[in-house]
Short mmCIF file of C-alpha atoms in Angstrom, two decimals:
data_model
loop_
_atom_site.label_atom_id
_atom_site.label_comp_id
_atom_site.label_asym_id
_atom_site.label_seq_id
_atom_site.Cartn_x
_atom_site.Cartn_y
_atom_site.Cartn_z
CA MET A 1 -11.83 5.65 -32.33
CA GLU A 2 -12.21 5.49 -36.06
CA TYR A 3 -8.45 5.46 -36.67
CA SER A 4 -7.85 2.40 -34.51
CA ILE A 5 -10.91 0.52 -35.72
CA LYS A 6 -10.10 1.15 -39.37
CA VAL A 7 -6.38 0.49 -39.14
CA GLY A 8 -7.13 -3.17 -39.81
CA GLY A 9 -6.55 -6.42 -37.98
CA LYS A 10 -7.65 -9.99 -38.49
CA ARG A 11 -11.19 -9.38 -37.10
CA ILE A 12 -10.96 -12.81 -35.51
CA ARG A 13 -13.53 -12.24 -32.75
CA PRO A 14 -16.39 -10.97 -34.95
CA ILE A 15 -15.58 -13.65 -37.55
CA LEU A 16 -15.70 -16.35 -34.87
CA MET A 17 -19.10 -15.10 -33.68
CA LEU A 18 -20.57 -14.95 -37.18
CA CYS A 19 -19.14 -18.31 -38.32
CA THR A 20 -20.42 -20.01 -35.18
CA ALA A 21 -23.88 -18.53 -35.70
CA ASN A 22 -23.69 -19.56 -39.34
CA ILE A 23 -23.61 -23.24 -38.32
CA TYR A 24 -27.24 -22.84 -37.22
CA LYS A 25 -28.48 -19.90 -39.27
CA ASP A 26 -28.01 -19.16 -42.95
CA ASN A 27 -28.66 -15.47 -42.56
CA TYR A 28 -26.43 -14.03 -39.88
CA LYS A 29 -26.43 -10.43 -41.10
CA GLY A 30 -28.58 -9.34 -38.18
CA LEU A 31 -25.71 -10.24 -35.89
CA ILE A 32 -23.20 -7.88 -37.50
CA PRO A 33 -23.75 -4.99 -35.01
CA MET A 34 -23.04 -7.35 -32.10
CA ALA A 35 -19.98 -8.72 -33.92
CA CYS A 36 -18.75 -5.14 -34.39
CA ALA A 37 -19.21 -4.54 -30.66
CA LEU A 38 -16.79 -7.42 -30.00
CA GLU A 39 -14.20 -5.84 -32.29
CA MET A 40 -14.68 -2.46 -30.57
CA ILE A 41 -13.99 -4.06 -27.20
CA HIS A 42 -10.88 -5.77 -28.57
CA THR A 43 -9.66 -2.54 -30.21
CA TYR A 44 -10.15 -0.47 -27.03
CA SER A 45 -8.04 -3.01 -25.14
CA LEU A 46 -5.25 -2.68 -27.70
CA ILE A 47 -5.27 1.14 -27.48
CA HIS A 48 -4.98 1.04 -23.68
CA ASP A 49 -2.43 -1.82 -23.70
CA ASP A 50 -0.21 0.18 -26.04
CA LEU A 51 -0.13 3.29 -23.79
CA PRO A 52 3.27 4.43 -22.47
CA CYS A 53 2.23 3.47 -18.92
CA MET A 54 1.37 -0.07 -20.10
CA ASP A 55 3.39 -1.83 -22.83
CA ASN A 56 4.54 1.42 -24.45
CA ASP A 57 4.22 0.18 -28.03
CA ASP A 58 4.71 2.49 -31.01
CA LEU A 59 3.45 0.18 -33.70
CA ARG A 60 0.21 -1.78 -34.05
CA ARG A 61 -1.25 -3.39 -37.13
CA GLY A 62 1.58 -1.80 -39.12
CA LYS A 63 0.63 1.74 -38.16
CA PRO A 64 1.60 4.14 -35.36
CA THR A 65 -0.36 3.38 -32.19
CA ASN A 66 -3.25 5.65 -31.21
CA HIS A 67 -1.34 7.70 -28.63
CA LYS A 68 1.52 8.23 -31.11
CA VAL A 69 -0.94 9.90 -33.48
CA TYR A 70 -3.39 11.64 -31.12
CA GLY A 71 -1.55 11.90 -27.80
CA GLU A 72 -2.14 10.00 -24.59
CA ALA A 73 -5.23 11.85 -23.38
CA ILE A 74 -7.17 11.24 -26.58
CA ALA A 75 -5.94 7.63 -26.71
CA VAL A 76 -7.32 6.96 -23.22
CA LEU A 77 -10.63 8.55 -24.25
CA ALA A 78 -10.73 6.74 -27.60
CA GLY A 79 -10.40 3.47 -25.68
CA ASP A 80 -13.08 4.48 -23.18
CA GLY A 81 -15.28 5.58 -26.06
CA LEU A 82 -14.94 2.27 -27.92
CA LEU A 83 -15.77 0.22 -24.82
CA ASN A 84 -18.75 2.45 -24.09
CA GLU A 85 -19.92 2.44 -27.71
CA ALA A 86 -19.72 -1.36 -27.79
CA MET A 87 -22.07 -1.38 -24.80
CA ASN A 88 -24.40 1.13 -26.54
CA VAL A 89 -24.57 -1.16 -29.57
CA MET A 90 -25.24 -4.17 -27.36
CA PHE A 91 -28.02 -2.44 -25.40
CA ASP A 92 -29.60 -1.42 -28.71
CA CYS A 93 -29.46 -5.03 -29.92
CA CYS A 94 -31.11 -6.11 -26.68
CA LEU A 95 -33.86 -3.49 -27.04
CA GLN A 96 -34.67 -4.88 -30.47
CA GLY A 97 -34.13 -8.49 -29.46
CA SER A 98 -35.18 -10.98 -26.83
CA LYS A 99 -33.69 -12.84 -23.90
CA LYS A 100 -31.02 -14.52 -26.03
CA GLU A 101 -29.49 -11.16 -27.01
CA LEU A 102 -29.38 -10.18 -23.33
CA LYS A 103 -27.72 -13.47 -22.37
CA ALA A 104 -25.10 -13.06 -25.09
CA CYS A 105 -24.39 -9.42 -24.16
CA ALA A 106 -24.15 -10.12 -20.44
CA MET A 107 -21.63 -12.86 -21.22
CA ILE A 108 -19.57 -10.69 -23.57
CA SER A 109 -19.53 -7.86 -21.04
CA LYS A 110 -18.36 -10.21 -18.25
CA SER A 111 -15.65 -11.71 -20.45
CA ALA A 112 -14.25 -8.21 -21.07
CA GLY A 113 -14.26 -7.18 -17.42
CA VAL A 114 -12.36 -7.78 -14.20
CA ASP A 115 -12.98 -11.54 -14.27
CA GLY A 116 -11.87 -11.63 -17.88
CA MET A 117 -9.77 -9.40 -20.11
CA ILE A 118 -9.14 -6.54 -17.67
CA GLY A 119 -8.29 -8.96 -14.86
CA GLY A 120 -5.79 -10.70 -17.12
CA GLN A 121 -4.19 -7.40 -18.08
CA VAL A 122 -3.83 -6.46 -14.40
CA VAL A 123 -1.98 -9.73 -13.70
CA ASP A 124 0.16 -9.05 -16.77
CA ILE A 125 1.12 -5.56 -15.54
CA ILE A 126 1.85 -6.51 -11.92
CA SER A 127 3.86 -9.56 -13.00
CA GLU A 128 6.32 -7.68 -15.20
CA GLY A 129 9.88 -8.53 -14.27
CA LYS A 130 8.71 -11.24 -11.86
CA GLU A 131 8.83 -15.00 -12.10
CA ILE A 132 5.25 -16.30 -12.09
CA SER A 133 3.96 -19.84 -11.64
CA ASN A 134 2.45 -21.96 -14.41
CA GLU A 135 -0.93 -21.48 -12.76
CA GLN A 136 -0.58 -17.69 -12.75
CA LEU A 137 0.54 -17.71 -16.38
CA SER A 138 -2.42 -19.87 -17.39
CA TYR A 139 -4.83 -17.69 -15.41
CA MET A 140 -3.42 -14.55 -17.00
CA HIS A 141 -3.76 -15.83 -20.55
CA LYS A 142 -7.12 -17.47 -19.95
CA CYS A 143 -8.46 -14.11 -18.77
CA LYS A 144 -6.57 -11.72 -21.01
CA THR A 145 -7.20 -13.37 -24.37
CA GLY A 146 -9.16 -16.55 -23.77
CA GLU A 147 -12.38 -15.22 -22.27
CA LEU A 148 -13.24 -12.80 -25.07
CA ILE A 149 -12.45 -15.38 -27.78
CA LYS A 150 -14.55 -17.96 -25.97
CA SER A 151 -17.42 -15.51 -25.60
CA ALA A 152 -17.19 -14.65 -29.32
CA VAL A 153 -17.86 -18.31 -30.11
CA VAL A 154 -20.45 -18.94 -27.42
CA SER A 155 -22.38 -15.72 -28.08
CA GLY A 156 -22.65 -16.72 -31.74
CA ALA A 157 -24.10 -20.06 -30.63
CA ILE A 158 -26.54 -18.43 -28.18
CA LEU A 159 -27.72 -15.88 -30.74
CA ALA A 160 -28.32 -18.59 -33.33
CA GLU A 161 -30.22 -20.69 -30.78
CA ALA A 162 -27.87 -23.66 -30.69
CA SER A 163 -28.80 -26.52 -28.34
CA GLU A 164 -27.46 -26.57 -24.75
CA GLN A 165 -25.36 -29.59 -25.72
CA ASP A 166 -23.75 -27.76 -28.66
CA ILE A 167 -23.16 -24.66 -26.53
CA LYS A 168 -21.22 -26.80 -24.06
CA ILE A 169 -19.06 -28.25 -26.82
CA LEU A 170 -18.46 -24.85 -28.41
CA SER A 171 -17.61 -23.36 -25.03
CA LEU A 172 -14.82 -25.92 -24.60
CA PHE A 173 -13.79 -25.33 -28.21
CA GLY A 174 -13.60 -21.57 -27.57
CA GLU A 175 -11.53 -22.10 -24.45
CA LYS A 176 -8.97 -24.27 -26.20
CA LEU A 177 -8.91 -22.02 -29.24
CA GLY A 178 -8.24 -18.99 -27.03
CA LEU A 179 -5.32 -20.74 -25.38
CA ALA A 180 -3.88 -21.90 -28.72
CA PHE A 181 -4.27 -18.33 -30.00
CA GLN A 182 -2.30 -16.88 -27.10
CA ILE A 183 0.50 -19.46 -27.33
CA LYS A 184 0.75 -18.74 -31.06
CA ASP A 185 0.95 -15.01 -30.20
CA ASP A 186 3.83 -15.73 -27.84
CA ILE A 187 5.55 -17.82 -30.55
CA LEU A 188 5.16 -15.06 -33.14
CA ASP A 189 6.58 -12.51 -30.71
CA VAL A 190 9.80 -14.55 -30.81
CA ILE A 191 10.05 -15.93 -34.37
CA GLY A 192 7.59 -13.70 -36.24
CA ASN A 193 8.32 -11.14 -38.90
CA ALA A 194 7.70 -7.59 -37.64
CA SER A 195 6.54 -6.29 -41.01
CA LEU A 196 4.04 -9.16 -41.43
CA LEU A 197 2.90 -8.84 -37.81
CA GLY A 198 2.61 -5.08 -38.04
CA LYS A 199 4.08 -4.69 -34.57
CA ASN A 200 7.47 -4.93 -32.92
CA VAL A 201 8.74 -8.40 -32.05
CA ASN A 202 10.48 -9.40 -28.82
CA SER A 203 8.26 -6.98 -26.92
CA ASP A 204 7.56 -9.61 -24.23
CA LYS A 205 11.27 -10.13 -23.60
CA ASN A 206 11.93 -6.39 -23.64
CA ASN A 207 9.11 -5.86 -21.13
CA SER A 208 10.46 -8.73 -18.95
CA LYS A 209 7.26 -10.72 -19.29
CA THR A 210 6.78 -14.36 -18.47
CA THR A 211 5.28 -16.05 -21.52
CA PHE A 212 4.61 -19.62 -22.61
CA ILE A 213 7.93 -19.42 -24.46
CA SER A 214 9.96 -18.34 -21.44
CA LYS A 215 8.29 -21.11 -19.41
CA PHE A 216 8.24 -24.03 -21.83
CA GLY A 217 10.57 -23.14 -24.70
CA LEU A 218 9.76 -22.70 -28.38
CA GLU A 219 9.51 -26.34 -29.45
CA GLN A 220 7.16 -27.38 -26.65
CA CYS A 221 4.98 -24.34 -27.36
CA LYS A 222 4.67 -25.31 -31.02
CA GLU A 223 3.66 -28.80 -29.92
CA MET A 224 1.08 -27.43 -27.41
CA CYS A 225 -0.37 -25.24 -30.12
CA ARG A 226 -0.69 -28.13 -32.58
CA SER A 227 -2.22 -30.42 -30.00
CA LEU A 228 -4.75 -27.79 -28.82
CA THR A 229 -5.72 -27.22 -32.45
CA ASP A 230 -6.31 -30.97 -32.88
CA GLU A 231 -8.52 -30.99 -29.79
CA CYS A 232 -10.45 -28.04 -31.22
CA LEU A 233 -11.03 -29.85 -34.50
CA GLN A 234 -12.17 -33.00 -32.68
CA LEU A 235 -14.69 -30.93 -30.71
CA LEU A 236 -16.02 -29.39 -33.91
CA ASP A 237 -16.59 -32.89 -35.32
CA LYS A 238 -19.12 -33.47 -32.55
CA ILE A 239 -21.33 -30.70 -33.89
CA HIS A 240 -24.04 -31.55 -36.41
CA GLY A 241 -24.04 -28.87 -39.06
CA ASN A 242 -21.71 -27.12 -41.45
CA ILE A 243 -18.55 -26.50 -39.41
CA GLU A 244 -16.36 -25.90 -42.45
CA ASN A 245 -15.74 -22.18 -41.84
CA LEU A 246 -14.99 -22.64 -38.15
CA ARG A 247 -12.62 -25.49 -39.02
CA ASN A 248 -10.80 -23.32 -41.56
CA ILE A 249 -10.37 -20.49 -39.07
CA THR A 250 -9.04 -22.89 -36.44
CA VAL A 251 -6.39 -24.16 -38.84
CA PHE A 252 -5.63 -20.63 -40.05
CA LEU A 253 -5.03 -19.48 -36.47
CA LEU A 254 -2.46 -22.27 -35.98
CA GLU A 255 -0.66 -21.60 -39.24
CA ARG A 256 -0.89 -17.82 -39.30
CA GLU A 257 2.24 -15.72 -39.62
CA TYR A 258 0.58 -12.53 -38.33
CA MET B 1 -11.46 0.06 -8.13
CA GLU B 2 -12.36 -0.37 -4.49
CA TYR B 3 -10.06 2.43 -3.34
CA SER B 4 -11.65 5.04 -5.60
CA ILE B 5 -15.22 3.88 -4.99
CA LYS B 6 -14.78 3.83 -1.22
CA VAL B 7 -12.85 7.08 -0.93
CA GLY B 8 -16.17 8.87 -0.64
CA GLY B 9 -17.96 11.54 -2.61
CA LYS B 10 -21.44 13.02 -2.50
CA ARG B 11 -23.06 10.07 -4.33
CA ILE B 12 -25.26 12.60 -6.11
CA ARG B 13 -26.06 10.48 -9.17
CA PRO B 14 -27.28 7.35 -7.34
CA ILE B 15 -29.16 9.54 -4.84
CA LEU B 16 -30.87 11.40 -7.68
CA MET B 17 -31.93 8.11 -9.26
CA LEU B 18 -33.28 6.67 -6.03
CA CYS B 19 -35.07 9.86 -4.92
CA THR B 20 -36.70 10.23 -8.33
CA ALA B 21 -37.88 6.63 -8.24
CA ASN B 22 -39.08 7.19 -4.67
CA ILE B 23 -41.66 9.74 -5.91
CA TYR B 24 -43.50 6.82 -7.51
CA LYS B 25 -42.42 3.81 -5.48
CA ASP B 26 -42.08 3.43 -1.72
CA ASN B 27 -39.66 0.56 -1.96
CA TYR B 28 -36.78 1.48 -4.17
CA LYS B 29 -34.24 -0.97 -2.73
CA GLY B 30 -34.35 -3.11 -5.84
CA LEU B 31 -32.85 -0.19 -7.76
CA ILE B 32 -29.71 0.04 -5.64
CA PRO B 33 -27.52 -2.10 -7.97
CA MET B 34 -28.40 0.16 -10.89
CA ALA B 35 -27.73 3.25 -8.73
CA CYS B 36 -24.32 1.79 -7.85
CA ALA B 37 -23.61 1.29 -11.56
CA LEU B 38 -24.12 5.05 -12.05
CA GLU B 39 -21.61 5.80 -9.29
CA MET B 40 -19.12 3.34 -10.83
CA ILE B 41 -19.38 5.15 -14.17
CA HIS B 42 -18.87 8.51 -12.46
CA THR B 43 -15.89 7.20 -10.45
CA TYR B 44 -14.20 5.69 -13.51
CA SER B 45 -14.47 9.06 -15.24
CA LEU B 46 -12.80 10.77 -12.28
CA ILE B 47 -9.91 8.28 -12.25
CA HIS B 48 -9.24 8.80 -15.95
CA ASP B 49 -9.76 12.61 -15.76
CA ASP B 50 -7.17 12.81 -12.97
CA LEU B 51 -4.46 10.97 -14.97
CA PRO B 52 -1.23 12.87 -15.70
CA CYS B 53 -2.08 12.96 -19.41
CA MET B 54 -5.47 14.57 -18.63
CA ASP B 55 -5.91 17.05 -15.74
CA ASN B 56 -2.95 15.69 -13.75
CA ASP B 57 -4.63 15.99 -10.35
CA ASP B 58 -3.01 14.65 -7.18
CA LEU B 59 -5.96 15.03 -4.87
CA ARG B 60 -9.57 13.85 -5.16
CA ARG B 61 -12.17 13.60 -2.42
CA GLY B 62 -9.45 14.55 0.07
CA LYS B 63 -7.26 11.58 -0.79
CA PRO B 64 -4.43 10.95 -3.25
CA THR B 65 -5.77 10.18 -6.72
CA ASN B 66 -5.78 6.58 -7.95
CA HIS B 67 -2.63 6.84 -10.06
CA LYS B 68 -0.76 8.48 -7.17
CA VAL B 69 -1.42 5.37 -5.08
CA TYR B 70 -1.35 2.56 -7.66
CA GLY B 71 0.51 4.01 -10.63
CA GLU B 72 -0.81 5.02 -14.01
CA ALA B 73 -1.23 1.56 -15.56
CA ILE B 74 -3.41 0.27 -12.73
CA ALA B 75 -5.34 3.58 -12.67
CA VAL B 76 -6.22 3.20 -16.36
CA LEU B 77 -7.30 -0.40 -15.72
CA ALA B 78 -9.23 0.48 -12.55
CA GLY B 79 -11.19 3.01 -14.62
CA ASP B 80 -11.77 0.50 -17.42
CA GLY B 81 -12.79 -2.07 -14.82
CA LEU B 82 -15.33 0.23 -13.18
CA LEU B 83 -16.95 1.16 -16.49
CA ASN B 84 -17.08 -2.49 -17.51
CA GLU B 85 -18.38 -3.61 -14.10
CA ALA B 86 -21.12 -0.97 -14.26
CA MET B 87 -22.20 -2.53 -17.55
CA ASN B 88 -22.08 -6.05 -16.01
CA VAL B 89 -24.35 -4.88 -13.20
CA MET B 90 -26.72 -3.25 -15.69
CA PHE B 91 -26.91 -6.34 -17.92
CA ASP B 92 -27.66 -8.43 -14.82
CA CYS B 93 -30.45 -6.02 -13.85
CA CYS B 94 -31.85 -6.35 -17.37
CA LEU B 95 -31.70 -10.15 -17.24
CA GLN B 96 -33.78 -10.09 -14.08
CA GLY B 97 -35.99 -7.23 -15.22
CA SER B 98 -38.14 -6.23 -18.16
CA LYS B 99 -38.15 -3.68 -20.96
CA LYS B 100 -38.01 -0.72 -18.57
CA GLU B 101 -34.65 -1.84 -17.15
CA LEU B 102 -33.31 -2.15 -20.70
CA LYS B 103 -34.57 1.32 -21.61
CA ALA B 104 -32.98 2.84 -18.51
CA CYS B 105 -29.66 1.05 -19.08
CA ALA B 106 -29.48 1.95 -22.76
CA MET B 107 -30.03 5.58 -21.80
CA ILE B 108 -27.42 5.55 -19.02
CA SER B 109 -24.89 3.88 -21.33
CA LYS B 110 -25.50 6.51 -24.05
CA SER B 111 -25.19 9.38 -21.58
CA ALA B 112 -21.77 8.08 -20.51
CA GLY B 113 -20.46 7.65 -24.06
CA VAL B 114 -19.21 9.69 -26.99
CA ASP B 115 -22.45 11.68 -27.28
CA GLY B 116 -22.33 12.34 -23.54
CA MET B 117 -19.64 12.29 -20.89
CA ILE B 118 -16.73 11.06 -23.01
CA GLY B 119 -17.58 13.48 -25.82
CA GLY B 120 -17.61 16.35 -23.34
CA GLN B 121 -14.25 15.32 -21.94
CA VAL B 122 -12.76 15.21 -25.45
CA VAL B 123 -13.94 18.79 -26.10
CA ASP B 124 -12.50 19.76 -22.70
CA ILE B 125 -9.08 18.26 -23.54
CA ILE B 126 -8.79 19.67 -27.06
CA SER B 127 -9.95 23.13 -25.89
CA GLU B 128 -7.28 23.58 -23.24
CA GLY B 129 -5.49 26.89 -23.69
CA LYS B 130 -7.92 27.94 -26.43
CA GLU B 131 -10.70 30.48 -26.44
CA ILE B 132 -13.98 28.64 -27.05
CA SER B 133 -17.41 30.03 -27.94
CA ASN B 134 -20.39 30.09 -25.56
CA GLU B 135 -21.95 27.34 -27.67
CA GLN B 136 -18.88 25.12 -27.36
CA LEU B 137 -18.71 25.73 -23.62
CA SER B 138 -22.38 24.85 -23.20
CA TYR B 139 -22.00 21.75 -25.38
CA MET B 140 -18.97 20.65 -23.38
CA HIS B 141 -20.68 20.99 -20.00
CA LYS B 142 -23.99 19.57 -21.20
CA CYS B 143 -22.14 16.45 -22.35
CA LYS B 144 -19.46 16.17 -19.69
CA THR B 145 -21.60 16.54 -16.58
CA GLY B 146 -25.16 17.19 -17.68
CA GLU B 147 -26.01 14.01 -19.55
CA LEU B 148 -25.16 11.58 -16.74
CA ILE B 149 -26.99 13.69 -14.13
CA LYS B 150 -30.01 13.92 -16.41
CA SER B 151 -29.95 10.17 -17.03
CA ALA B 152 -29.72 9.53 -13.27
CA VAL B 153 -33.02 11.39 -12.83
CA VAL B 154 -34.76 10.03 -15.92
CA SER B 155 -33.66 6.41 -15.33
CA GLY B 156 -35.14 6.63 -11.82
CA ALA B 157 -38.42 7.79 -13.37
CA ILE B 158 -38.40 5.06 -16.03
CA LEU B 159 -37.61 2.34 -13.51
CA ALA B 160 -40.42 3.48 -11.24
CA GLU B 161 -42.85 3.60 -14.17
CA ALA B 162 -43.56 7.33 -14.13
CA SER B 163 -45.96 8.67 -16.78
CA GLU B 164 -44.61 9.93 -20.11
CA GLN B 165 -45.68 13.43 -19.04
CA ASP B 166 -43.67 13.25 -15.78
CA ILE B 167 -40.67 11.79 -17.59
CA LYS B 168 -40.67 14.83 -19.89
CA ILE B 169 -40.78 17.23 -16.93
CA LEU B 170 -38.07 15.33 -15.05
CA SER B 171 -35.91 15.22 -18.15
CA LEU B 172 -35.99 19.02 -18.34
CA PHE B 173 -35.41 19.18 -14.58
CA GLY B 174 -32.35 16.89 -14.91
CA GLU B 175 -30.97 18.99 -17.75
CA LYS B 176 -31.22 22.25 -15.78
CA LEU B 177 -29.93 20.60 -12.61
CA GLY B 178 -26.91 19.26 -14.49
CA LEU B 179 -26.10 22.72 -15.82
CA ALA B 180 -26.54 24.33 -12.38
CA PHE B 181 -24.30 21.60 -10.93
CA GLN B 182 -21.51 22.34 -13.41
CA ILE B 183 -21.69 26.13 -12.94
CA LYS B 184 -21.52 25.58 -9.17
CA ASP B 185 -18.47 23.35 -9.73
CA ASP B 186 -16.81 26.14 -11.69
CA ILE B 187 -17.67 28.62 -8.90
CA LEU B 188 -16.23 26.34 -6.21
CA ASP B 189 -13.06 25.88 -8.24
CA VAL B 190 -12.53 29.65 -7.78
CA ILE B 191 -13.91 30.50 -4.35
CA GLY B 192 -14.11 27.06 -2.73
CA ASN B 193 -12.12 25.74 0.19
CA ALA B 194 -9.66 23.05 -0.91
CA SER B 195 -9.93 21.09 2.33
CA LEU B 196 -13.75 21.06 2.18
CA LEU B 197 -13.71 20.26 -1.55
CA GLY B 198 -11.13 17.54 -1.11
CA LYS B 199 -9.38 18.62 -4.29
CA ASN B 200 -7.12 21.42 -5.42
CA VAL B 201 -8.78 24.72 -6.33
CA ASN B 202 -7.94 26.90 -9.33
CA SER B 203 -7.26 23.76 -11.36
CA ASP B 204 -9.28 25.15 -14.29
CA LYS B 205 -7.19 28.31 -14.40
CA ASN B 206 -3.98 26.36 -14.01
CA ASN B 207 -5.01 24.06 -16.86
CA SER B 208 -5.97 27.11 -19.00
CA LYS B 209 -9.58 26.00 -19.28
CA THR B 210 -12.50 28.09 -20.41
CA THR B 211 -15.20 27.86 -17.73
CA PHE B 212 -18.46 29.63 -16.99
CA ILE B 213 -16.47 31.87 -14.65
CA SER B 214 -13.90 32.88 -17.27
CA LYS B 215 -16.76 33.58 -19.70
CA PHE B 216 -19.35 35.30 -17.51
CA GLY B 217 -17.59 36.29 -14.29
CA LEU B 218 -18.33 35.12 -10.75
CA GLU B 219 -21.40 37.23 -9.98
CA GLN B 220 -23.26 36.37 -13.15
CA CYS B 221 -22.48 32.68 -12.57
CA LYS B 222 -23.96 32.83 -9.07
CA GLU B 223 -27.06 34.43 -10.54
CA MET B 224 -27.31 31.78 -13.31
CA CYS B 225 -27.00 29.06 -10.71
CA ARG B 226 -29.77 30.55 -8.52
CA SER B 227 -32.07 31.07 -11.46
CA LEU B 228 -31.54 27.52 -12.80
CA THR B 229 -32.28 26.18 -9.33
CA ASP B 230 -35.54 28.17 -9.26
CA GLU B 231 -36.51 26.73 -12.63
CA CYS B 232 -35.74 23.25 -11.30
CA LEU B 233 -37.97 23.78 -8.29
CA GLN B 234 -40.79 25.10 -10.46
CA LEU B 235 -40.55 22.00 -12.64
CA LEU B 236 -40.75 19.76 -9.57
CA ASP B 237 -43.95 21.54 -8.50
CA LYS B 238 -45.59 20.22 -11.65
CA ILE B 239 -45.12 16.65 -10.46
CA HIS B 240 -47.89 15.00 -8.43
CA GLY B 241 -46.25 13.07 -5.63
CA ASN B 242 -43.80 13.52 -2.81
CA ILE B 243 -41.00 15.59 -4.33
CA GLU B 244 -39.59 16.66 -0.94
CA ASN B 245 -36.31 14.73 -1.21
CA LEU B 246 -35.63 15.83 -4.77
CA ARG B 247 -36.38 19.43 -3.77
CA ASN B 248 -33.95 19.20 -0.83
CA ILE B 249 -31.17 17.83 -3.04
CA THR B 250 -31.75 20.57 -5.60
CA VAL B 251 -31.35 23.25 -2.93
CA PHE B 252 -28.39 21.43 -1.38
CA LEU B 253 -26.60 21.35 -4.74
CA LEU B 254 -26.97 25.14 -5.04
CA GLU B 255 -25.79 25.85 -1.51
CA ARG B 256 -23.10 23.17 -1.23
CA GLU B 257 -19.57 24.14 -0.30
CA TYR B 258 -18.04 20.90 -1.62
#
């Protein structure tokens, strides 16, 4: 568990939660345990996705994947342990908190589950080597990556007691950001630099996966990514408050090379 | 997820929760979702334990194990999905409930995690083929099986608003019952009937595992199991209320042949 958590990563989900909360609250340090729970959930999903029976990846964040270091059994259990520990942290936050903590945790938990991340991964696995429709591709990515990114943003807003109106805007922002993030991931899998990315490139093609690239081609994907980013920035402009950090992350996610 | 949940099983953990609550509350139907969450956590652990990289079992509850039917990738995800769905159900119960639901859920989540079930399974895996001390064996079984059984009992008591005094007694009861349960499991793995058990026997020996049997021998294990059951029944006698169902389950667990 410690190995995979400490091996690095962009920490996008916890950063999104904290920066969203920071629009409404100067002191967001109290939210750090919950933000860490998000990263634990993300990290568990990477450990399980990398397993030989899934994507069979040897390299992640520039280091050998968990099962390469500790073996498959411990990798499965490290993943289970991180998901469970994330829930422990969230229940503890709820015990010390109020209804808003519970709302945020229930949402995060749902976004990680069968109607979110796990559901998306199932579609990913059963679609390998098959042609899937645009709708199936969108559903897969919305669930697999989008839901947890969206819930990172929205939970930050809930925890910082944003207005219902702002939560609606940020929910749409999170949705579009999650989609842009996944398309960018697909782009980097084709044109990215393995040593910058810290993982092997062309893994989608090698695993016979349908991606945004295989559906729409590289140029159209770049255009979709830019246009989604613009929509994200326009949504942020509707929020009253200091959206500077969230704006910077949005642009960073478009321009990132890893 | 549905296949493994519906394939059967004794449903001991949810029954323990509901029967404990029933000492204090006539109508315990409102607790059924939480009881189901316990069974989902137990079932996920079985799916992952049966994986080829863990105990590599083909048969569970008289049916092919999850990965034998759906393949390893889906089995990993079905396990993840059940753990996550259990947490979704628990957060929903907390949203509709009060502090006592949160306390019960936080405890159940902890008992399933790295200081409970997952921790015990890790010790189990890394001890295969090694001689382990009595202390390590006790720690392993306390965590792997004991914690979740104990939390089934104690969560039932918390949810039904038992007194602090009764919760202490039931906590000790759950601890001893969990240990008796595991010793009985070890006994059945040696002298049990595979068709009644619905799983292969001698799997511990074949996986070179240290068990209570390999440490203390069959006869002493039977004696330990009887004496723990007696202690459990004596503890129940200290509770004011109708403990008939809990008493019957305790005796059933000692005498069971599956």
